[in-house]
XYZ file of C-alpha atoms in Angstrom:
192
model
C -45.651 5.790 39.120
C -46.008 8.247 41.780
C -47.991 11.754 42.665
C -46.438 14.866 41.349
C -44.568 16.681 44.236
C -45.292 20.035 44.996
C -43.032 22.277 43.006
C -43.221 19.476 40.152
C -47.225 20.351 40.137
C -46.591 24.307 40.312
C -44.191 24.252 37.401
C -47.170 21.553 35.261
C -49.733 23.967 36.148
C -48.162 26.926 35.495
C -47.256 25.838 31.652
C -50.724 24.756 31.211
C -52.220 27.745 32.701
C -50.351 30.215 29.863
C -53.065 27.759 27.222
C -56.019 27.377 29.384
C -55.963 29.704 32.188
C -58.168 29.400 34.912
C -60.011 26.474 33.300
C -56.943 24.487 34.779
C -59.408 22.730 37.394
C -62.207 21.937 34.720
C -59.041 19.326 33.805
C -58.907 17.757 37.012
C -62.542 17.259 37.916
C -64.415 16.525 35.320
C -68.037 15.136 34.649
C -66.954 11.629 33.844
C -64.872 11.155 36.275
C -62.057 12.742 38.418
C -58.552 12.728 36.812
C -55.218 12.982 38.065
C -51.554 13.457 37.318
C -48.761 10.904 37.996
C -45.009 10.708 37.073
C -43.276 7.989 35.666
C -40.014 7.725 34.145
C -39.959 12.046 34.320
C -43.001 11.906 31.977
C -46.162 13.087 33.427
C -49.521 11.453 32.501
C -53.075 12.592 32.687
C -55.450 9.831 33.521
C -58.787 8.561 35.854
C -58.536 7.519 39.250
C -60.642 4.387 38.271
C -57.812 3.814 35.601
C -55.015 4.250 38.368
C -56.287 2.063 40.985
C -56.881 -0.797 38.142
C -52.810 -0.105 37.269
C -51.843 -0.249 40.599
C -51.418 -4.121 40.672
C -48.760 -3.626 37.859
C -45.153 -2.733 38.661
C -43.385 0.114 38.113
C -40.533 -1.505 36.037
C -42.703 -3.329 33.719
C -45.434 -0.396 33.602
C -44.597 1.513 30.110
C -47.490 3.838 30.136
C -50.655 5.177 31.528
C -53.098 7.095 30.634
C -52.284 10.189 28.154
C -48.950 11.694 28.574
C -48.913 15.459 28.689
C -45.757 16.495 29.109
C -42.303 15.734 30.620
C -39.705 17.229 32.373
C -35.912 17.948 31.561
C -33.120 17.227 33.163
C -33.648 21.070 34.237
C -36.893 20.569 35.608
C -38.902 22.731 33.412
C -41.776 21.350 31.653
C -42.238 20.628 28.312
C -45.808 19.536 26.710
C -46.185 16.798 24.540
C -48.584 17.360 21.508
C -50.768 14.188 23.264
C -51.660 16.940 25.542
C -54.326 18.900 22.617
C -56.583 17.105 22.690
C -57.499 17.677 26.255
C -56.161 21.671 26.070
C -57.641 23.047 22.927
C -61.645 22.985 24.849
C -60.773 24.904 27.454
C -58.023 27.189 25.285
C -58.477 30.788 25.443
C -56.417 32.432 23.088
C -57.332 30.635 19.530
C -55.901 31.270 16.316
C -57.646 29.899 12.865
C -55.626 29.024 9.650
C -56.862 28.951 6.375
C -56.831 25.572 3.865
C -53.390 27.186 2.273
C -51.654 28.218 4.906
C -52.086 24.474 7.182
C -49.622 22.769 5.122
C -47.013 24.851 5.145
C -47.275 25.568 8.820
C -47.356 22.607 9.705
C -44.198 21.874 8.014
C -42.252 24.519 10.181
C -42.974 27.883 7.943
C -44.311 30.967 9.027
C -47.967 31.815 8.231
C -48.632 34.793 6.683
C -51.245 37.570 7.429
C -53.039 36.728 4.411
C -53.150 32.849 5.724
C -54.562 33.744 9.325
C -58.443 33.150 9.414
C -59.346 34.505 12.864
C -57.659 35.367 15.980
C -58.760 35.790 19.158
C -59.534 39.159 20.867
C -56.524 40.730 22.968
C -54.383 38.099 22.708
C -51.547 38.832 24.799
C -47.865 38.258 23.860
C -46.040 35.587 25.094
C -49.435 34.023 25.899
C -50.067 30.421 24.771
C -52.268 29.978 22.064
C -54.036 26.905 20.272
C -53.968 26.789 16.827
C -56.725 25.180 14.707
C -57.510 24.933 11.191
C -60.469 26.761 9.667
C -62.502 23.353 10.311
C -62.084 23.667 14.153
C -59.541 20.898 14.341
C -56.491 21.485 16.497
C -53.304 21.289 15.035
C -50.904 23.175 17.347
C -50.045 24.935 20.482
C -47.623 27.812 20.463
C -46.703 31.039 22.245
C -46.736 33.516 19.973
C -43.746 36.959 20.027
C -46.619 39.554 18.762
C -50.057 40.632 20.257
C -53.286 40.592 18.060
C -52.733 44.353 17.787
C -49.719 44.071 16.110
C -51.279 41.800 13.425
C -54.509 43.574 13.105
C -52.170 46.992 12.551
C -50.087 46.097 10.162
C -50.755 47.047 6.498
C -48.788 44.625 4.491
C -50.353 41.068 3.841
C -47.373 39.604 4.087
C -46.352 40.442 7.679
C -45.726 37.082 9.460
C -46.222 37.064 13.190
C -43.832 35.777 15.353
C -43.930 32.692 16.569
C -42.262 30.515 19.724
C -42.294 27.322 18.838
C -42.790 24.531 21.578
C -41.357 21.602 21.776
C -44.076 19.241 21.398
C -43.672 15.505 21.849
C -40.465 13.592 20.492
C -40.612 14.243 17.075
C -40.880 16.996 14.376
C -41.715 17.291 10.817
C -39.702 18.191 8.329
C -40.450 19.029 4.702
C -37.918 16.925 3.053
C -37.938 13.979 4.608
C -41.181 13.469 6.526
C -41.179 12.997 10.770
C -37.813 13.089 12.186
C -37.139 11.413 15.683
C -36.093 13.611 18.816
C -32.383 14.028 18.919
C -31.480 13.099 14.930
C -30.569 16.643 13.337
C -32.676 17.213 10.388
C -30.833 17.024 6.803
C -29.045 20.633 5.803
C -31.293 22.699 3.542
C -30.909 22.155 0.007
């Protein structure tokens, strides 16, 4: 477990800051506490100083975990966040989209949502700008980067205009509507 090097922390902080923007440092120092990021096994976890210290009596080769993971990075050094990472993103999010009751299942089984399934969205959101996206009961389900601005979806006539969405990778695993969660790396079954 080490500190994140310099260009490892600019390419962290730059993913995170297309969700949160600016509220970046409201991660780091915190009221309970101040936090940090370490790297272990190219997987970079989020967790207290207090924590740390306690952790640093283990060794590195029989240390599995610590703390929440938020992310790792590839073999080509870009970042990827892990879905472990909404909790602590969706607060300080400021682009927000709301789903309604119908339209949670079927997103969250890989489907576009519909115009008619979008509850809310928030004001001039940007395109290509990372957005949290909650269900109508203010729970977090996902973060995404969606192709469209709020414009574009406001504009359009037709109820059944889906926006475009980018889909992050987000942890190691995915759900699929056949066959329930499918681990990173197995292809999911063809489409019957």
């Amino acid at each position: 477990m080490r500190p994140l090097t310099e260009e490892e922390t600019r390419v962290m902080f730059e993913k995170i800051a297309k969700y949160i923007g600016e509220n970046l440092q409201l991660l780091v120092d915190r009221p309970d506490g101040t936090y940090c990021f370490r790297l272990h096994n190219d997987r970079v976890y989020y967790v207290s100083e207090k924590i740390l210290k306690l952790a640093a009596n283990i060794s590195g080769d029989k240390l599995m975990s610590l703390g929440t993971c938020f992310g790792k990075f590839t073999k080509t050094h870009k970042f990827r966040l892990h879905i472990t990472a909404l909790d602590y993103l969706a607060p300080y999010a400021k682009y927000k989209v709301w789903i309604k009751p119908g339209a949670e299942q079927s997103f969250l089984y890989g489907n576009h949502v519909l115009k008619s399934g979008l509850g809310r969205i928030t004001e001039n959101t940007s395109q290509y700008q990372g957005v949290v996206v909650y269900s109508m009961a203010d729970i977090p389900l996902f973060q995404q980067r969606p192709d469209d601005t709020t414009v574009l979806w406001r504009d359009s006539g037709s109820a059944a205009v889906a926006p475009r969405w980018r889909w992050e990778r987000l942890g190691s695993f995915s759900v699929h509507s056949g066959t329930g969660i499918i681990p990173a790396g197995v292809p999911p079954p063809p489409p019957s």
